[in-house]
């Protein structure tokens, strides 16, 4: 693309995991990368969890994913 720089697009996904927020982020990026090319960055937009009884069952992390447009 030369000296013009890159153009990025953003999308939002939610990853989840019973193993914490780091695993939820990694799950979201891994799944998104199956259909989105050129992922360059992510931003955590929100975190929440699901409680089952009196225990945290799993964590959900909302991510904004940036990817370079071809």
Tab-separated table of N, CA, C and O in Angstrom:
chain	number	residue	atom	x	y	z
A	1	UNK	N	0.816	-1.200	0.000
A	1	UNK	CA	0.000	0.000	0.000
A	1	UNK	C	0.858	1.262	0.000
A	1	UNK	O	0.358	2.360	-0.046
A	2	UNK	N	2.134	1.099	0.115
A	2	UNK	CA	3.017	2.252	0.015
A	2	UNK	C	2.949	3.172	1.211
A	2	UNK	O	2.698	2.752	2.332
A	3	UNK	N	3.139	4.450	0.961
A	3	UNK	CA	3.214	5.424	2.040
A	3	UNK	C	1.848	5.909	2.513
A	3	UNK	O	1.765	6.721	3.418
A	4	UNK	N	0.761	5.422	1.881
A	4	UNK	CA	-0.570	5.881	2.281
A	4	UNK	C	-0.994	5.346	3.640
A	4	UNK	O	-1.907	5.852	4.246
A	5	UNK	N	-0.378	4.265	4.108
A	5	UNK	CA	-0.750	3.663	5.386
A	5	UNK	C	-1.792	2.579	5.190
A	5	UNK	O	-2.117	2.187	4.068
A	6	UNK	N	-2.310	2.101	6.266
A	6	UNK	CA	-3.283	1.018	6.238
A	6	UNK	C	-4.656	1.526	6.635
A	6	UNK	O	-4.783	2.521	7.338
A	7	UNK	N	-5.670	0.813	6.202
A	7	UNK	CA	-7.048	1.078	6.610
A	7	UNK	C	-7.508	-0.140	7.403
A	7	UNK	O	-7.275	-1.281	7.004
A	8	UNK	N	-8.143	0.113	8.529
A	8	UNK	CA	-8.616	-0.965	9.394
A	8	UNK	C	-10.132	-0.909	9.514
A	8	UNK	O	-10.740	0.152	9.396
A	9	UNK	N	-10.681	-2.057	9.762
A	9	UNK	CA	-12.105	-2.180	10.066
A	9	UNK	C	-12.217	-2.821	11.440
A	9	UNK	O	-11.325	-3.562	11.853
A	10	UNK	N	-13.315	-2.559	12.151
A	10	UNK	CA	-13.514	-3.139	13.471
A	10	UNK	C	-14.782	-3.975	13.490
A	10	UNK	O	-15.748	-3.664	12.815
A	11	UNK	N	-14.735	-5.012	14.299
A	11	UNK	CA	-15.919	-5.802	14.577
A	11	UNK	C	-15.902	-6.159	16.051
A	11	UNK	O	-14.858	-6.059	16.703
A	12	UNK	N	-17.030	-6.537	16.582
A	12	UNK	CA	-17.124	-6.863	18.000
A	12	UNK	C	-17.518	-8.328	18.155
A	12	UNK	O	-18.419	-8.814	17.470
A	13	UNK	N	-16.812	-9.027	19.025
A	13	UNK	CA	-17.098	-10.439	19.317
A	13	UNK	C	-17.088	-10.636	20.826
A	13	UNK	O	-16.530	-9.831	21.571
A	14	UNK	N	-17.697	-11.721	21.269
A	14	UNK	CA	-17.699	-12.081	22.684
A	14	UNK	C	-17.123	-13.486	22.814
A	14	UNK	O	-17.629	-14.420	22.198
A	15	UNK	N	-16.058	-13.612	23.597
A	15	UNK	CA	-15.476	-14.916	23.881
A	15	UNK	C	-15.852	-15.345	25.286
A	15	UNK	O	-16.066	-14.501	26.165
A	16	UNK	N	-15.929	-16.642	25.504
A	16	UNK	CA	-16.250	-17.133	26.845
A	16	UNK	C	-15.366	-18.320	27.196
A	16	UNK	O	-14.838	-19.001	26.314
A	17	UNK	N	-15.194	-18.527	28.495
A	17	UNK	CA	-14.407	-19.657	28.975
A	17	UNK	C	-14.662	-19.867	30.460
A	17	UNK	O	-14.784	-18.892	31.213
A	18	UNK	N	-14.687	-21.123	30.896
A	18	UNK	CA	-14.765	-21.396	32.331
A	18	UNK	C	-13.406	-21.194	33.005
A	18	UNK	O	-13.316	-21.227	34.227
A	19	UNK	N	-12.366	-20.955	32.211
A	19	UNK	CA	-10.999	-20.840	32.726
A	19	UNK	C	-10.506	-19.407	32.882
A	19	UNK	O	-9.302	-19.187	32.993
A	20	UNK	N	-11.398	-18.426	32.842
A	20	UNK	CA	-11.012	-17.049	33.108
A	20	UNK	C	-11.000	-16.157	31.883
A	20	UNK	O	-11.260	-16.592	30.754
A	21	UNK	N	-10.681	-14.885	32.125
A	21	UNK	CA	-10.748	-13.884	31.061
A	21	UNK	C	-9.671	-14.076	30.000
A	21	UNK	O	-9.931	-13.862	28.821
A	22	UNK	N	-8.472	-14.459	30.382
A	22	UNK	CA	-7.409	-14.663	29.398
A	22	UNK	C	-7.807	-15.747	28.398
A	22	UNK	O	-7.659	-15.577	27.184
A	23	UNK	N	-8.344	-16.848	28.889
A	23	UNK	CA	-8.790	-17.930	28.012
A	23	UNK	C	-9.965	-17.472	27.146
A	23	UNK	O	-10.049	-17.853	25.969
A	24	UNK	N	-10.851	-16.664	27.688
A	24	UNK	CA	-11.985	-16.154	26.913
A	24	UNK	C	-11.497	-15.274	25.758
A	24	UNK	O	-12.004	-15.368	24.640
A	25	UNK	N	-10.502	-14.432	26.024
A	25	UNK	CA	-9.916	-13.586	24.975
A	25	UNK	C	-9.280	-14.454	23.900
A	25	UNK	O	-9.497	-14.263	22.702
A	26	UNK	N	-8.489	-15.423	24.320
A	26	UNK	CA	-7.811	-16.300	23.357
A	26	UNK	C	-8.815	-17.102	22.522
A	26	UNK	O	-8.622	-17.284	21.316
A	27	UNK	N	-9.887	-17.567	23.147
A	27	UNK	CA	-10.935	-18.287	22.413
A	27	UNK	C	-11.576	-17.392	21.352
A	27	UNK	O	-11.817	-17.824	20.226
A	28	UNK	N	-11.866	-16.147	21.728
A	28	UNK	CA	-12.504	-15.215	20.792
A	28	UNK	C	-11.596	-14.918	19.597
A	28	UNK	O	-12.051	-14.936	18.450
A	29	UNK	N	-10.325	-14.652	19.855
A	29	UNK	CA	-9.386	-14.346	18.772
A	29	UNK	C	-9.197	-15.565	17.872
A	29	UNK	O	-9.195	-15.447	16.637
A	30	UNK	N	-9.049	-16.745	18.466
A	30	UNK	CA	-8.844	-17.959	17.678
A	30	UNK	C	-10.047	-18.228	16.774
A	30	UNK	O	-9.878	-18.543	15.582
A	31	UNK	N	-11.245	-18.094	17.302
A	31	UNK	CA	-12.444	-18.356	16.503
A	31	UNK	C	-12.623	-17.292	15.423
A	31	UNK	O	-12.937	-17.606	14.270
A	32	UNK	N	-12.427	-16.025	15.788
A	32	UNK	CA	-12.585	-14.940	14.812
A	32	UNK	C	-11.576	-15.070	13.673
A	32	UNK	O	-11.897	-14.783	12.517
A	33	UNK	N	-10.373	-15.538	13.987
A	33	UNK	CA	-9.335	-15.644	12.956
A	33	UNK	C	-9.639	-16.739	11.927
A	33	UNK	O	-9.000	-16.797	10.878
A	34	UNK	N	-10.627	-17.587	12.196
A	34	UNK	CA	-11.048	-18.587	11.216
A	34	UNK	C	-11.733	-17.945	10.012
A	34	UNK	O	-11.718	-18.506	8.920
A	35	UNK	N	-12.349	-16.787	10.226
A	35	UNK	CA	-13.079	-16.128	9.139
A	35	UNK	C	-12.617	-14.700	8.856
A	35	UNK	O	-13.011	-14.131	7.848
A	36	UNK	N	-11.804	-14.123	9.724
A	36	UNK	CA	-11.331	-12.751	9.531
A	36	UNK	C	-9.825	-12.784	9.285
A	36	UNK	O	-9.075	-13.321	10.100
A	37	UNK	N	-9.399	-12.206	8.176
A	37	UNK	CA	-7.968	-12.122	7.865
A	37	UNK	C	-7.382	-10.835	8.418
A	37	UNK	O	-8.084	-9.857	8.649
A	38	UNK	N	-6.087	-10.839	8.598
A	38	UNK	CA	-5.307	-9.633	8.938
A	38	UNK	C	-5.680	-9.002	10.276
A	38	UNK	O	-5.644	-7.778	10.411
A	39	UNK	N	-6.041	-9.821	11.267
A	39	UNK	CA	-6.320	-9.256	12.598
A	39	UNK	C	-5.037	-8.638	13.125
A	39	UNK	O	-3.984	-9.266	13.130
A	40	UNK	N	-5.141	-7.391	13.559
A	40	UNK	CA	-3.958	-6.667	14.012
A	40	UNK	C	-3.984	-6.276	15.475
A	40	UNK	O	-2.942	-6.067	16.082
A	41	UNK	N	-5.160	-6.153	16.044
A	41	UNK	CA	-5.246	-5.713	17.442
A	41	UNK	C	-6.633	-6.032	18.005
A	41	UNK	O	-7.545	-6.361	17.279
A	42	UNK	N	-6.713	-5.933	19.332
A	42	UNK	CA	-8.018	-6.053	19.995
A	42	UNK	C	-8.047	-5.124	21.189
A	42	UNK	O	-7.019	-4.724	21.712
A	43	UNK	N	-9.252	-4.799	21.595
A	43	UNK	CA	-9.496	-3.953	22.770
A	43	UNK	C	-10.601	-4.606	23.589
A	43	UNK	O	-11.627	-5.006	23.036
A	44	UNK	N	-10.389	-4.743	24.878
A	44	UNK	CA	-11.429	-5.291	25.754
A	44	UNK	C	-12.462	-4.193	25.998
A	44	UNK	O	-12.147	-3.138	26.532
A	45	UNK	N	-13.687	-4.452	25.565
A	45	UNK	CA	-14.763	-3.479	25.710
A	45	UNK	C	-15.621	-3.752	26.940
A	45	UNK	O	-16.309	-2.860	27.426
A	46	UNK	N	-15.568	-4.984	27.434
A	46	UNK	CA	-16.378	-5.309	28.601
A	46	UNK	C	-16.095	-6.711	29.098
A	46	UNK	O	-15.638	-7.573	28.348
A	47	UNK	N	-16.357	-6.918	30.367
A	47	UNK	CA	-16.158	-8.223	30.993
A	47	UNK	C	-17.369	-8.517	31.869
A	47	UNK	O	-17.858	-7.639	32.578
A	48	UNK	N	-17.839	-9.746	31.784
A	48	UNK	CA	-18.927	-10.167	32.666
A	48	UNK	C	-18.775	-11.657	32.923
A	48	UNK	O	-18.027	-12.347	32.232
A	49	UNK	N	-19.478	-12.132	33.899
A	49	UNK	CA	-19.398	-13.542	34.229
A	49	UNK	C	-20.772	-14.131	34.473
A	49	UNK	O	-21.736	-13.410	34.742
A	50	UNK	N	-20.831	-15.445	34.379
A	50	UNK	CA	-22.064	-16.177	34.629
A	50	UNK	C	-21.897	-16.961	35.920
A	50	UNK	O	-20.910	-17.677	36.096
A	51	UNK	N	-22.850	-16.810	36.825
A	51	UNK	CA	-22.808	-17.486	38.116
A	51	UNK	C	-23.825	-18.622	38.113
A	51	UNK	O	-24.987	-18.429	37.752
A	52	UNK	N	-23.359	-19.792	38.508
A	52	UNK	CA	-24.216	-20.963	38.623
A	52	UNK	C	-24.198	-21.393	40.085
A	52	UNK	O	-23.164	-21.830	40.588
A	53	UNK	N	-25.329	-21.237	40.749
A	53	UNK	CA	-25.364	-21.490	42.194
A	53	UNK	C	-24.584	-20.398	42.905
A	53	UNK	O	-24.894	-19.237	42.790
A	54	UNK	N	-23.515	-20.781	43.594
A	54	UNK	CA	-22.675	-19.790	44.271
A	54	UNK	C	-21.264	-19.763	43.700
A	54	UNK	O	-20.343	-19.274	44.332
A	55	UNK	N	-21.095	-20.265	42.480
A	55	UNK	CA	-19.770	-20.331	41.845
A	55	UNK	C	-19.780	-19.612	40.492
A	55	UNK	O	-20.790	-19.626	39.782
A	56	UNK	N	-18.650	-19.028	40.154
A	56	UNK	CA	-18.480	-18.465	38.814
A	56	UNK	C	-18.351	-19.630	37.843
A	56	UNK	O	-17.439	-20.452	37.966
A	57	UNK	N	-19.279	-19.725	36.902
A	57	UNK	CA	-19.285	-20.832	35.942
A	57	UNK	C	-18.385	-20.541	34.746
A	57	UNK	O	-17.668	-21.409	34.280
A	58	UNK	N	-18.462	-19.314	34.232
A	58	UNK	CA	-17.573	-18.927	33.144
A	58	UNK	C	-17.530	-17.415	33.018
A	58	UNK	O	-18.380	-16.706	33.543
A	59	UNK	N	-16.508	-16.942	32.311
A	59	UNK	CA	-16.318	-15.519	32.071
A	59	UNK	C	-16.612	-15.229	30.606
A	59	UNK	O	-16.355	-16.054	29.735
A	60	UNK	N	-17.153	-14.046	30.351
A	60	UNK	CA	-17.379	-13.565	28.995
A	60	UNK	C	-16.636	-12.251	28.832
A	60	UNK	O	-16.697	-11.384	29.712
A	61	UNK	N	-15.927	-12.115	27.713
A	61	UNK	CA	-15.189	-10.895	27.426
A	61	UNK	C	-15.614	-10.379	26.054
A	61	UNK	O	-15.542	-11.106	25.059
A	62	UNK	N	-16.085	-9.137	26.011
A	62	UNK	CA	-16.442	-8.497	24.747
A	62	UNK	C	-15.206	-7.800	24.202
A	62	UNK	O	-14.567	-7.010	24.907
A	63	UNK	N	-14.858	-8.126	22.949
A	63	UNK	CA	-13.668	-7.563	22.313
A	63	UNK	C	-14.045	-6.777	21.073
A	63	UNK	O	-14.923	-7.189	20.309
A	64	UNK	N	-13.362	-5.661	20.872
A	64	UNK	CA	-13.360	-4.981	19.582
A	64	UNK	C	-12.103	-5.465	18.879
A	64	UNK	O	-11.001	-5.357	19.420
A	65	UNK	N	-12.277	-6.052	17.704
A	65	UNK	CA	-11.155	-6.579	16.943
A	65	UNK	C	-10.924	-5.703	15.728
A	65	UNK	O	-11.860	-5.405	14.981
A	66	UNK	N	-9.675	-5.293	15.553
A	66	UNK	CA	-9.313	-4.492	14.385
A	66	UNK	C	-8.571	-5.346	13.379
A	66	UNK	O	-7.685	-6.112	13.749
A	67	UNK	N	-8.949	-5.228	12.114
A	67	UNK	CA	-8.260	-5.990	11.078
A	67	UNK	C	-8.041	-5.107	9.864
A	67	UNK	O	-8.832	-4.219	9.548
A	68	UNK	N	-6.906	-5.334	9.206
A	68	UNK	CA	-6.503	-4.528	8.069
A	68	UNK	C	-7.317	-4.906	6.841
A	68	UNK	O	-7.503	-6.068	6.522
A	69	UNK	N	-7.829	-3.886	6.159
A	69	UNK	CA	-8.586	-4.094	4.932
A	69	UNK	C	-7.605	-4.242	3.780
A	69	UNK	O	-6.664	-3.449	3.641
A	70	UNK	N	-7.798	-5.287	2.963
A	70	UNK	CA	-6.923	-5.508	1.797
A	70	UNK	C	-7.090	-4.428	0.765
A	70	UNK	O	-8.106	-3.853	0.585
